[in-house]
Amino acid sequence: SFVNEILRKKMSNQAIRLASKVNYVSAGTVEFIVDNKKNFYFLEMNTRLQVEHPVTELVTGIDIVEEMIKIACKQKLEINQSDIKINGWSIESRIYAEDPYKEFLPSIGRLRKYTPPKEKKEKYKVVRNDSGIKEGDKIEIYYDPMIAKLITWARTREEAIEIMKLSLDKFSIDGIKHNIPFLSSVLSNHNFEKANINTSFI
């Protein structure tokens, strides 16, 4: 992939240096932007849990929320940076109550049907669905229109994509517009499958 191990290591080292410099001691995310020559530039640091944290949890095997709670309780981390290894690939799809055919306008209404795919945790396959709603709930205009986060994990990127496509096909939502057809289209796109993408891909 474009972000190879060398580039990942350089960015990780910079992120650790930044967090150490400001004495930051909890979960956070340092974001960089990368050009086509693999030069990277600091964008921002979010001193909070990111919405993509399940991806990190699945590829590292570390429960970030649990570690944050331990830190807040003044407990010392029992893991070192050298203990953290990347295992396999994970992808997250955000299921939103919005209409991709109308410039992603939010869609409000009652969820007449909400049946997510069955969650699985097998040796070489994980399907996880993080959601705070249920069938019959109403999607309002007052909050972020995210319905769920669907996350898959597998040994390779190709397998993770395939599991995600199958899982999205098993999602059943009625009563509001949603972005599942758009997500399925992205996952089936040849350039996405080959990781030949940039910020203007969509």
JSON list of N, CA and C in Angstrom, two decimals, residues 8 30 34 47 64 73 86 90-91 102 109 116 153 155 168 189 192:
[
{"chain": "A", "resi": 8, "resn": "ARG", "atom": "N", "xyz": [5.00, 4.63, 7.79]},
{"chain": "A", "resi": 8, "resn": "ARG", "atom": "CA", "xyz": [4.21, 4.46, 9.02]},
{"chain": "A", "resi": 8, "resn": "ARG", "atom": "C", "xyz": [5.08, 4.65, 10.27]},
{"chain": "A", "resi": 30, "resn": "VAL", "atom": "N", "xyz": [-2.83, 11.72, 16.24]},
{"chain": "A", "resi": 30, "resn": "VAL", "atom": "CA", "xyz": [-2.09, 12.75, 15.52]},
{"chain": "A", "resi": 30, "resn": "VAL", "atom": "C", "xyz": [-2.33, 12.49, 14.04]},
{"chain": "A", "resi": 34, "resn": "VAL", "atom": "N", "xyz": [-0.28, 13.50, 3.58]},
{"chain": "A", "resi": 34, "resn": "VAL", "atom": "CA", "xyz": [0.87, 12.96, 2.85]},
{"chain": "A", "resi": 34, "resn": "VAL", "atom": "C", "xyz": [0.75, 13.35, 1.38]},
{"chain": "A", "resi": 47, "resn": "THR", "atom": "N", "xyz": [-7.19, 15.08, 20.98]},
{"chain": "A", "resi": 47, "resn": "THR", "atom": "CA", "xyz": [-6.93, 14.52, 22.30]},
{"chain": "A", "resi": 47, "resn": "THR", "atom": "C", "xyz": [-8.18, 13.82, 22.83]},
{"chain": "A", "resi": 64, "resn": "ILE", "atom": "N", "xyz": [-8.89, 0.04, 23.47]},
{"chain": "A", "resi": 64, "resn": "ILE", "atom": "CA", "xyz": [-8.46, 1.41, 23.76]},
{"chain": "A", "resi": 64, "resn": "ILE", "atom": "C", "xyz": [-9.32, 2.06, 24.83]},
{"chain": "A", "resi": 73, "resn": "CYS", "atom": "N", "xyz": [-8.06, 6.43, 35.85]},
{"chain": "A", "resi": 73, "resn": "CYS", "atom": "CA", "xyz": [-8.04, 5.95, 37.24]},
{"chain": "A", "resi": 73, "resn": "CYS", "atom": "C", "xyz": [-6.62, 5.92, 37.80]},
{"chain": "A", "resi": 86, "resn": "ILE", "atom": "N", "xyz": [0.90, -5.01, 14.57]},
{"chain": "A", "resi": 86, "resn": "ILE", "atom": "CA", "xyz": [-0.23, -4.95, 13.63]},
{"chain": "A", "resi": 86, "resn": "ILE", "atom": "C", "xyz": [-0.50, -6.36, 13.12]},
{"chain": "A", "resi": 90, "resn": "SER", "atom": "N", "xyz": [-8.25, -4.21, 8.83]},
{"chain": "A", "resi": 90, "resn": "SER", "atom": "CA", "xyz": [-9.59, -3.88, 9.29]},
{"chain": "A", "resi": 90, "resn": "SER", "atom": "C", "xyz": [-10.13, -2.68, 8.52]},
{"chain": "A", "resi": 91, "resn": "ILE", "atom": "N", "xyz": [-11.44, -2.69, 8.27]},
{"chain": "A", "resi": 91, "resn": "ILE", "atom": "CA", "xyz": [-12.11, -1.61, 7.55]},
{"chain": "A", "resi": 91, "resn": "ILE", "atom": "C", "xyz": [-13.36, -1.22, 8.33]},
{"chain": "A", "resi": 102, "resn": "LYS", "atom": "N", "xyz": [-28.67, 12.92, -3.06]},
{"chain": "A", "resi": 102, "resn": "LYS", "atom": "CA", "xyz": [-29.00, 14.33, -2.88]},
{"chain": "A", "resi": 102, "resn": "LYS", "atom": "C", "xyz": [-27.90, 15.02, -2.08]},
{"chain": "A", "resi": 109, "resn": "GLY", "atom": "N", "xyz": [-36.54, 10.56, 10.23]},
{"chain": "A", "resi": 109, "resn": "GLY", "atom": "CA", "xyz": [-37.72, 9.69, 10.24]},
{"chain": "A", "resi": 109, "resn": "GLY", "atom": "C", "xyz": [-37.55, 8.55, 11.21]},
{"chain": "A", "resi": 116, "resn": "PRO", "atom": "N", "xyz": [-29.20, -5.31, 11.51]},
{"chain": "A", "resi": 116, "resn": "PRO", "atom": "CA", "xyz": [-27.79, -5.32, 11.11]},
{"chain": "A", "resi": 116, "resn": "PRO", "atom": "C", "xyz": [-27.32, -6.76, 10.84]},
{"chain": "A", "resi": 153, "resn": "TRP", "atom": "N", "xyz": [-12.71, -7.40, 10.03]},
{"chain": "A", "resi": 153, "resn": "TRP", "atom": "CA", "xyz": [-11.27, -7.71, 10.14]},
{"chain": "A", "resi": 153, "resn": "TRP", "atom": "C", "xyz": [-11.00, -9.05, 9.47]},
{"chain": "A", "resi": 155, "resn": "ARG", "atom": "N", "xyz": [-7.34, -11.41, 7.52]},
{"chain": "A", "resi": 155, "resn": "ARG", "atom": "CA", "xyz": [-5.88, -11.50, 7.41]},
{"chain": "A", "resi": 155, "resn": "ARG", "atom": "C", "xyz": [-5.32, -10.55, 6.37]},
{"chain": "A", "resi": 168, "resn": "LEU", "atom": "N", "xyz": [-22.45, -5.60, 4.41]},
{"chain": "A", "resi": 168, "resn": "LEU", "atom": "CA", "xyz": [-23.32, -4.49, 4.01]},
{"chain": "A", "resi": 168, "resn": "LEU", "atom": "C", "xyz": [-24.56, -5.01, 3.30]},
{"chain": "A", "resi": 189, "resn": "ASN", "atom": "N", "xyz": [-15.42, -0.59, -6.23]},
{"chain": "A", "resi": 189, "resn": "ASN", "atom": "CA", "xyz": [-14.70, 0.20, -7.21]},
{"chain": "A", "resi": 189, "resn": "ASN", "atom": "C", "xyz": [-13.28, -0.37, -7.41]},
{"chain": "A", "resi": 192, "resn": "PHE", "atom": "N", "xyz": [-10.48, 1.57, -5.67]},
{"chain": "A", "resi": 192, "resn": "PHE", "atom": "CA", "xyz": [-10.47, 1.37, -4.23]},
{"chain": "A", "resi": 192, "resn": "PHE", "atom": "C", "xyz": [-9.89, -0.01, -3.90]}
]
